[in-house]
Amino acid sequence: MPLGVGIVGAGRVTQAIHLPTLARLSDHFRVAAVTDVSPELADAVAARVGARPAPTLEDLLANPDVEVVAVCSPDRFHAAQVEAISRAGKRGILCEKPLASSTAEAEQLIAAVEAAAIPLVVGAMHAYDPAWLEFRAWAGTALGPARVIRSTIILPFNQTMEDYASQITSPPQAAPEPGPAHGAAARADEDDGPEARGIVLGLWIHDLPWIRTMAAQTPRVHSFVARKPWGAVLAMSAGAVRIDLLAYMRELWESDWRLQAWGDDWSLRVEIPPSYVHAGSATITVATSDGERVFGPSREDGYDAEWLELHRLVTRGGNPCYPLSVLRADLDYAIAIADQAAAAVDAGART
Ligand SMILES: NC(=O)c1ccc[n+]([C@@H]2O[C@H](COP(=O)([O-])OP(=O)(O)OC[C@H]3O[C@@H](n4cnc5c(N)ncnc54)[C@H](O)[C@@H]3O)[C@@H](O)[C@H]2O)c1
């Protein structure tokens, strides 16, 4: 019997990413209920998938058909909503990235999930990418330390991708204060490019768990420069590892999302399909003195994999791919970078 899913927040990530994923996984999940602060939007999205609209989160949690809950609201609501879901005795949670926006929220969220002892999966799909997991299992002992890491994310605006993925239904009036990027289109007209914390916790957060596996020490940010219409360059180091992040979104159709890393005798290239469009897993090429090895691509992408991980943990148990301690450490890493990037902007503004 498929697990009943309750969805909190019926906006773009729900419509363009999670509903298509859940439709592909209909043997595992059925959408039971949808809530949103816009009742009209909850009604429309629920009707589209044969689910019940719920006026509030409390109503959704009171529905016994809701066994697991997906938190797809703006970032600042994640911690309190995950806490409410944990207290309600539900069987598992998928919470969109970032799990939380501050250390205090992170503590609140982790404490609630720990107390409830239920599975938590974060909607950071690259962390669950099948090719990445296969590569990590192999790389455990095979590679020496990284020296230089570079992330490049060149993408069309999210809205372009959302339009490829689905026909988005919007609430009658603009949703109250939409969350920060990866909801990047909302910020495309800003004068100075994206805000530092938003781009770190909204976009680069997808690559940071990967980067942390190769550069575990909390990074020190050297510079952050935003670029119009929506992009930035961030330079940092983690101990002896130099890390450069580049992101740039614009109207043009161009997707070039890649992570590269170099050690003394190896190099790594991860090519990542754009979000939203279910184009399969990453393709990972590792070159060592023994030659080249390629992982992926597989048809299953990180979105499928994160939901399948939740299903496995809820129905069969076992060890999570990422225990709470790892989810927390990934989040702390990202928040530390976001805070420093914001401080670098403030310092620049004062000079
Ligand atoms: N994993 C990914 O690829 C990916 C992509 C985009 C967004 N996201 C994440 O998904 C989340 C939502 O992003 P989005 O692009 O869908 O934003 P959105 O603004 O399109 O949708 C958010 C929805 O939540 C509703 N909402 C606001 N406050 C709420 C509350 N307190 N309770 C219930 N609903 C509420 C809004 O009315 C809106 O419909 C963010 O955390 C974002 O970082 C993840």
Short mmCIF file of C-alpha atoms and ligand atoms in Angstrom, two decimals:
data_model
loop_
_atom_site.label_atom_id
_atom_site.label_comp_id
_atom_site.label_asym_id
_atom_site.label_seq_id
_atom_site.Cartn_x
_atom_site.Cartn_y
_atom_site.Cartn_z
CA MET A 1 0.00 0.00 0.00
CA PRO A 2 1.54 3.36 -1.00
CA LEU A 3 2.41 5.72 1.87
CA GLY A 4 0.07 8.71 2.25
CA VAL A 5 1.93 12.01 1.78
CA GLY A 6 0.93 15.37 3.23
CA ILE A 7 2.41 18.39 1.49
CA VAL A 8 3.01 21.68 3.29
CA GLY A 9 3.42 24.54 0.83
CA ALA A 10 1.93 24.10 -2.64
CA GLY A 11 4.23 26.41 -4.58
CA ARG A 12 6.75 25.84 -7.32
CA VAL A 13 8.93 23.13 -5.78
CA THR A 14 5.82 21.10 -4.97
CA GLN A 15 4.28 21.49 -8.40
CA ALA A 16 7.37 21.27 -10.57
CA ILE A 17 9.46 18.77 -8.60
CA HIS A 18 7.66 16.74 -5.94
CA LEU A 19 4.32 16.05 -7.62
CA PRO A 20 5.98 14.76 -10.83
CA THR A 21 8.38 12.67 -8.71
CA LEU A 22 5.57 11.23 -6.61
CA ALA A 23 3.60 10.45 -9.78
CA ARG A 24 6.59 8.45 -11.03
CA LEU A 25 6.72 6.63 -7.68
CA SER A 26 3.00 5.88 -7.41
CA ASP A 27 3.72 2.32 -6.21
CA HIS A 28 5.37 3.86 -3.16
CA PHE A 29 3.43 7.07 -2.45
CA ARG A 30 0.05 8.73 -2.94
CA VAL A 31 -0.60 12.37 -2.12
CA ALA A 32 -3.23 12.41 0.62
CA ALA A 33 -3.43 16.09 1.59
CA VAL A 34 -2.07 19.51 0.68
CA THR A 35 -1.95 22.69 2.74
CA ASP A 36 -0.79 26.22 1.93
CA VAL A 37 -1.34 29.65 3.44
CA SER A 38 -3.22 30.33 0.23
CA PRO A 39 -6.37 28.14 0.53
CA GLU A 40 -7.11 28.67 -3.17
CA LEU A 41 -3.72 27.27 -4.10
CA ALA A 42 -4.08 24.32 -1.72
CA ASP A 43 -7.49 23.58 -3.28
CA ALA A 44 -6.18 23.78 -6.85
CA VAL A 45 -3.05 21.69 -6.25
CA ALA A 46 -4.89 19.10 -4.15
CA ALA A 47 -7.58 18.75 -6.86
CA ARG A 48 -4.88 18.17 -9.47
CA VAL A 49 -3.64 15.05 -7.66
CA GLY A 50 -6.87 13.79 -6.08
CA ALA A 51 -5.82 14.81 -2.55
CA ARG A 52 -7.72 16.61 0.21
CA PRO A 53 -6.96 20.29 0.74
CA ALA A 54 -6.26 21.13 4.39
CA PRO A 55 -6.89 24.68 5.66
CA THR A 56 -3.99 24.54 8.13
CA LEU A 57 -0.96 22.44 9.05
CA GLU A 58 -2.86 21.22 12.12
CA ASP A 59 -5.71 19.98 9.90
CA LEU A 60 -3.25 18.20 7.65
CA LEU A 61 -1.56 16.55 10.63
CA ALA A 62 -4.94 15.45 12.02
CA ASN A 63 -5.64 13.50 8.82
CA PRO A 64 -4.83 9.82 9.52
CA ASP A 65 -4.19 9.23 5.80
CA VAL A 66 -1.14 11.48 6.08
CA GLU A 67 1.68 9.16 7.09
CA VAL A 68 4.71 11.15 5.92
CA VAL A 69 4.98 14.89 5.34
CA ALA A 70 6.91 16.97 2.80
CA VAL A 71 7.84 20.46 4.03
CA CYS A 72 7.90 22.68 0.93
CA SER A 73 7.23 26.07 2.52
CA PRO A 74 9.70 28.99 2.56
CA ASP A 75 12.90 28.27 4.49
CA ARG A 76 12.07 30.21 7.64
CA PHE A 77 9.09 27.94 8.42
CA HIS A 78 10.96 24.65 8.10
CA ALA A 79 12.16 24.28 11.70
CA ALA A 80 8.82 25.01 13.39
CA GLN A 81 6.88 22.87 10.90
CA VAL A 82 9.26 19.92 11.23
CA GLU A 83 8.86 20.22 15.00
CA ALA A 84 5.04 20.18 14.71
CA ILE A 85 5.13 17.17 12.37
CA SER A 86 7.50 15.29 14.69
CA ARG A 87 5.18 15.92 17.65
CA ALA A 88 2.16 14.76 15.65
CA GLY A 89 3.48 11.20 15.50
CA LYS A 90 3.90 11.02 11.73
CA ARG A 91 6.16 8.30 10.32
CA GLY A 92 8.69 10.37 8.39
CA ILE A 93 9.57 13.79 6.96
CA LEU A 94 11.08 15.06 3.76
CA CYS A 95 12.07 18.69 4.38
CA GLU A 96 13.20 20.91 1.54
CA LYS A 97 16.63 22.45 1.67
CA PRO A 98 17.89 24.30 3.60
CA LEU A 99 16.63 22.37 6.61
CA ALA A 100 17.00 25.60 8.59
CA SER A 101 18.42 29.08 8.10
CA SER A 102 20.20 29.58 11.42
CA THR A 103 21.98 27.55 14.08
CA ALA A 104 19.11 28.13 16.53
CA GLU A 105 16.57 26.78 14.04
CA ALA A 106 18.84 23.85 13.24
CA GLU A 107 18.98 22.92 16.92
CA GLN A 108 15.19 23.16 17.27
CA LEU A 109 14.64 20.97 14.22
CA ILE A 110 17.20 18.27 15.05
CA ALA A 111 16.05 18.06 18.69
CA ALA A 112 12.44 17.55 17.59
CA VAL A 113 13.29 14.82 15.08
CA GLU A 114 15.61 13.09 17.54
CA ALA A 115 12.91 13.10 20.24
CA ALA A 116 10.35 11.63 17.83
CA ALA A 117 12.90 9.12 16.45
CA ILE A 118 11.48 9.36 12.94
CA PRO A 119 13.34 9.39 9.61
CA LEU A 120 14.27 12.80 8.19
CA VAL A 121 15.35 13.21 4.59
CA VAL A 122 16.53 16.59 3.28
CA GLY A 123 15.46 17.73 -0.17
CA ALA A 124 19.06 18.32 -1.19
CA MET A 125 18.74 15.96 -4.12
CA HIS A 126 22.40 15.87 -5.12
CA ALA A 127 23.29 14.32 -1.79
CA TYR A 128 21.12 11.31 -2.78
CA ASP A 129 22.29 11.22 -6.41
CA PRO A 130 22.88 7.51 -7.21
CA ALA A 131 26.12 8.19 -9.13
CA TRP A 132 27.45 10.28 -6.25
CA LEU A 133 26.66 7.59 -3.68
CA GLU A 134 28.35 4.95 -5.84
CA PHE A 135 31.38 7.21 -6.29
CA ARG A 136 31.61 7.94 -2.54
CA ALA A 137 31.49 4.23 -1.69
CA TRP A 138 34.39 3.68 -4.10
CA ALA A 139 36.35 6.82 -3.17
CA GLY A 140 36.39 6.06 0.56
CA THR A 141 39.94 4.74 0.41
CA ALA A 142 40.93 5.36 -3.18
CA LEU A 143 41.77 9.09 -3.26
CA GLY A 144 44.22 11.25 -1.37
CA PRO A 145 43.33 14.72 -0.09
CA ALA A 146 41.86 17.37 -2.37
CA ARG A 147 43.91 20.51 -3.02
CA VAL A 148 41.51 22.60 -5.13
CA ILE A 149 37.73 22.38 -5.56
CA ARG A 150 35.64 24.38 -7.99
CA SER A 151 31.86 24.49 -8.38
CA THR A 152 30.37 26.06 -11.51
CA ILE A 153 26.61 26.57 -11.78
CA ILE A 154 25.39 28.25 -14.97
CA LEU A 155 21.64 27.91 -15.38
CA PRO A 156 18.59 29.54 -16.91
CA PHE A 157 16.32 31.14 -14.32
CA ASN A 158 14.29 28.74 -12.20
CA GLN A 159 11.11 29.94 -13.81
CA THR A 160 12.29 28.64 -17.18
CA MET A 161 12.94 25.23 -15.65
CA GLU A 162 9.63 25.21 -13.76
CA ASP A 163 7.82 25.96 -17.00
CA TYR A 164 9.54 23.01 -18.66
CA ALA A 165 8.58 20.76 -15.77
CA SER A 166 4.95 21.70 -15.17
CA GLN A 167 2.14 24.18 -15.62
CA ILE A 168 2.49 26.22 -12.46
CA THR A 169 -0.68 27.31 -10.67
CA SER A 170 -0.15 30.52 -8.71
CA PRO A 171 -2.22 31.77 -5.81
CA PRO A 172 -4.71 34.55 -6.70
CA GLN A 173 -2.38 37.08 -5.11
CA ALA A 174 1.38 36.72 -4.78
CA ALA A 175 2.34 34.18 -2.13
CA PRO A 176 3.46 35.98 1.01
CA GLU A 177 7.20 36.63 0.93
CA PRO A 178 8.42 33.80 -1.27
CA GLY A 179 11.55 32.05 -0.03
CA PRO A 180 15.01 32.96 -1.22
CA ALA A 181 16.75 31.41 -4.16
CA HIS A 182 16.91 28.72 -5.46
CA GLY A 183 13.69 30.69 -6.14
CA ALA A 184 16.05 32.82 -8.15
CA ALA A 185 13.65 34.26 -10.68
CA ALA A 186 12.01 36.29 -7.95
CA ARG A 187 15.24 38.17 -7.47
CA ALA A 188 16.29 38.67 -11.06
CA ASP A 189 15.42 42.36 -11.07
CA GLU A 190 17.41 43.25 -7.99
CA ASP A 191 19.96 45.97 -8.54
CA ASP A 192 22.95 44.30 -7.00
CA GLY A 193 22.44 40.63 -7.78
CA PRO A 194 21.50 38.08 -5.15
CA GLU A 195 21.81 38.44 -1.42
CA ALA A 196 24.75 36.45 -0.02
CA ARG A 197 22.94 34.21 2.48
CA GLY A 198 20.24 33.48 -0.11
CA ILE A 199 22.60 32.20 -2.77
CA VAL A 200 24.63 30.09 -0.31
CA LEU A 201 21.62 28.52 1.45
CA GLY A 202 19.45 28.44 -1.68
CA LEU A 203 21.76 27.30 -4.47
CA TRP A 204 25.29 26.40 -3.38
CA ILE A 205 23.81 24.31 -0.59
CA HIS A 206 23.27 21.64 -3.25
CA ASP A 207 27.03 21.25 -3.77
CA LEU A 208 28.25 21.91 -0.23
CA PRO A 209 27.59 18.40 1.17
CA TRP A 210 29.72 17.06 -1.70
CA ILE A 211 32.41 19.63 -1.04
CA ARG A 212 32.40 18.87 2.69
CA THR A 213 33.30 15.22 1.98
CA MET A 214 36.55 16.51 0.41
CA ALA A 215 37.16 19.55 2.65
CA ALA A 216 35.69 18.84 6.08
CA GLN A 217 37.12 21.78 8.03
CA THR A 218 34.78 24.78 8.38
CA PRO A 219 35.76 27.05 5.46
CA ARG A 220 37.05 30.59 5.79
CA VAL A 221 35.46 32.90 3.22
CA HIS A 222 37.93 35.26 1.52
CA SER A 223 35.56 37.14 -0.76
CA PHE A 224 32.02 37.23 -2.06
CA VAL A 225 31.04 39.26 -5.11
CA ALA A 226 27.46 39.32 -6.43
CA ARG A 227 26.74 39.73 -10.14
CA LYS A 228 23.59 40.91 -11.93
CA PRO A 229 21.12 39.64 -12.91
CA TRP A 230 21.60 36.71 -10.51
CA GLY A 231 25.00 35.28 -9.76
CA ALA A 232 28.03 35.46 -7.54
CA VAL A 233 31.62 34.34 -7.08
CA LEU A 234 32.76 33.15 -3.68
CA ALA A 235 36.36 32.29 -2.75
CA MET A 236 37.19 30.35 0.40
CA SER A 237 39.54 27.80 1.89
CA ALA A 238 39.04 24.89 4.26
CA GLY A 239 42.38 24.18 5.90
CA ALA A 240 44.74 23.50 2.99
CA VAL A 241 41.95 23.14 0.42
CA ARG A 242 41.15 26.08 -1.86
CA ILE A 243 37.47 26.25 -2.87
CA ASP A 244 35.95 28.53 -5.52
CA LEU A 245 32.21 28.72 -6.17
CA LEU A 246 30.74 30.40 -9.26
CA ALA A 247 27.04 30.71 -9.99
CA TYR A 248 25.28 32.64 -12.73
CA MET A 249 21.67 32.59 -13.89
CA ARG A 250 20.28 34.46 -16.88
CA GLU A 251 17.58 34.31 -19.54
CA LEU A 252 19.63 32.21 -21.97
CA TRP A 253 19.15 28.47 -22.16
CA GLU A 254 22.46 27.19 -20.94
CA SER A 255 22.93 24.57 -18.28
CA ASP A 256 26.47 23.90 -17.13
CA TRP A 257 26.48 22.59 -13.57
CA ARG A 258 29.72 20.92 -12.63
CA LEU A 259 31.89 20.23 -9.65
CA GLN A 260 35.60 19.66 -10.13
CA ALA A 261 38.28 18.71 -7.68
CA TRP A 262 41.97 18.03 -7.92
CA GLY A 263 44.38 16.19 -5.64
CA ASP A 264 48.09 15.57 -6.17
CA ASP A 265 47.50 12.50 -8.33
CA TRP A 266 43.80 12.52 -9.17
CA SER A 267 41.09 14.69 -10.62
CA LEU A 268 37.32 14.57 -10.36
CA ARG A 269 34.63 15.96 -12.65
CA VAL A 270 30.95 15.76 -11.70
CA GLU A 271 28.53 16.83 -14.42
CA ILE A 272 25.07 17.51 -13.07
CA PRO A 273 21.82 17.86 -15.03
CA PRO A 274 19.71 20.93 -14.23
CA SER A 275 17.14 20.75 -11.44
CA TYR A 276 13.41 20.24 -12.15
CA VAL A 277 13.57 18.29 -15.43
CA HIS A 278 14.32 14.74 -14.26
CA ALA A 279 17.24 14.22 -16.62
CA GLY A 280 18.79 11.40 -14.58
CA SER A 281 21.76 11.25 -12.25
CA ALA A 282 25.09 13.02 -12.41
CA THR A 283 27.97 11.65 -14.47
CA ILE A 284 31.17 11.42 -12.47
CA THR A 285 34.60 10.92 -14.02
CA VAL A 286 37.61 10.24 -11.81
CA ALA A 287 41.10 10.15 -13.27
CA THR A 288 43.91 8.50 -11.32
CA SER A 289 47.25 6.97 -12.30
CA ASP A 290 45.27 3.75 -12.93
CA GLY A 291 43.20 5.44 -15.63
CA GLU A 292 39.67 6.85 -15.78
CA ARG A 293 36.61 5.55 -14.03
CA VAL A 294 33.07 6.76 -14.73
CA PHE A 295 30.04 6.55 -12.40
CA GLY A 296 26.55 7.10 -13.81
CA PRO A 297 24.56 8.39 -15.46
CA SER A 298 21.55 6.42 -14.31
CA ARG A 299 17.91 7.14 -15.11
CA GLU A 300 17.13 7.58 -11.42
CA ASP A 301 17.88 11.10 -10.22
CA GLY A 302 18.35 12.54 -6.74
CA TYR A 303 14.67 13.48 -6.45
CA ASP A 304 13.61 9.86 -6.99
CA ALA A 305 16.37 8.70 -4.68
CA GLU A 306 15.50 11.02 -1.78
CA TRP A 307 11.85 9.86 -1.82
CA LEU A 308 12.88 6.20 -2.14
CA GLU A 309 15.21 6.69 0.83
CA LEU A 310 12.28 8.02 2.89
CA HIS A 311 10.12 5.07 1.81
CA ARG A 312 12.86 2.57 2.73
CA LEU A 313 13.43 4.11 6.15
CA VAL A 314 9.71 4.29 6.97
CA THR A 315 8.71 0.84 5.75
CA ARG A 316 11.85 -1.23 6.36
CA GLY A 317 14.04 0.79 8.74
CA GLY A 318 17.79 0.39 8.66
CA ASN A 319 20.55 2.96 8.67
CA PRO A 320 19.84 6.26 6.96
CA CYS A 321 22.05 7.34 4.12
CA TYR A 322 22.67 10.52 6.18
CA PRO A 323 22.19 10.29 9.96
CA LEU A 324 21.00 13.41 11.79
CA SER A 325 24.58 14.18 12.85
CA VAL A 326 25.64 14.39 9.19
CA LEU A 327 22.60 16.46 8.18
CA ARG A 328 23.38 18.82 11.05
CA ALA A 329 27.09 19.05 10.14
CA ASP A 330 26.22 19.75 6.48
CA LEU A 331 23.85 22.50 7.60
CA ASP A 332 26.36 24.02 10.03
CA TYR A 333 28.96 24.07 7.23
CA ALA A 334 26.56 25.90 4.90
CA ILE A 335 25.38 28.36 7.57
CA ALA A 336 28.99 29.20 8.49
CA ILE A 337 29.73 30.00 4.83
CA ALA A 338 26.48 31.97 4.43
CA ASP A 339 27.18 34.07 7.53
CA GLN A 340 30.73 34.83 6.43
CA ALA A 341 29.64 35.68 2.88
CA ALA A 342 27.07 38.12 4.27
CA ALA A 343 29.71 39.64 6.55
CA ALA A 344 32.08 40.00 3.60
CA VAL A 345 29.39 41.96 1.75
CA ASP A 346 28.78 44.18 4.78
CA ALA A 347 32.52 44.81 5.18
CA GLY A 348 32.78 45.69 1.47
CA ALA A 349 29.85 48.09 1.78
CA ARG A 350 31.65 49.94 4.60
CA THR A 351 34.91 50.50 2.67
N1 LIG B 1 15.34 20.99 -4.09
C1 LIG B 1 15.15 21.87 -5.05
O1 LIG B 1 15.57 21.67 -6.19
C2 LIG B 1 14.39 23.13 -4.74
C3 LIG B 1 14.02 23.98 -5.79
C4 LIG B 1 13.28 25.12 -5.46
C5 LIG B 1 12.94 25.41 -4.15
N2 LIG B 1 13.34 24.55 -3.15
C6 LIG B 1 12.99 24.84 -1.74
O2 LIG B 1 11.58 24.61 -1.59
C7 LIG B 1 11.01 25.55 -0.66
C8 LIG B 1 9.86 26.28 -1.36
O3 LIG B 1 10.35 26.89 -2.52
P1 LIG B 1 9.35 27.26 -3.75
O4 LIG B 1 10.24 27.61 -4.90
O5 LIG B 1 8.33 26.23 -3.93
O6 LIG B 1 8.69 28.60 -3.17
P2 LIG B 1 7.22 29.17 -3.51
O7 LIG B 1 7.21 30.53 -2.97
O8 LIG B 1 6.91 28.95 -4.95
O9 LIG B 1 6.25 28.20 -2.67
C9 LIG B 1 6.16 28.25 -1.29
C10 LIG B 1 4.69 28.02 -0.94
O10 LIG B 1 4.59 27.94 0.47
C11 LIG B 1 3.42 28.68 0.86
N3 LIG B 1 3.61 29.09 2.25
C12 LIG B 1 4.16 30.23 2.73
N4 LIG B 1 4.17 30.20 4.07
C13 LIG B 1 3.63 29.01 4.44
C14 LIG B 1 3.35 28.41 5.69
N5 LIG B 1 3.69 29.01 6.83
N6 LIG B 1 2.77 27.18 5.68
C15 LIG B 1 2.43 26.57 4.54
N7 LIG B 1 2.66 27.11 3.32
C16 LIG B 1 3.25 28.30 3.28
C17 LIG B 1 3.33 29.82 -0.12
O11 LIG B 1 2.01 30.34 -0.22
C18 LIG B 1 3.79 29.16 -1.41
O12 LIG B 1 2.70 28.62 -2.15
C19 LIG B 1 12.16 26.47 -0.24
O13 LIG B 1 12.66 26.02 0.99
C20 LIG B 1 13.21 26.28 -1.33
O14 LIG B 1 14.53 26.47 -0.87
C21 LIG B 1 14.04 23.42 -3.43
#
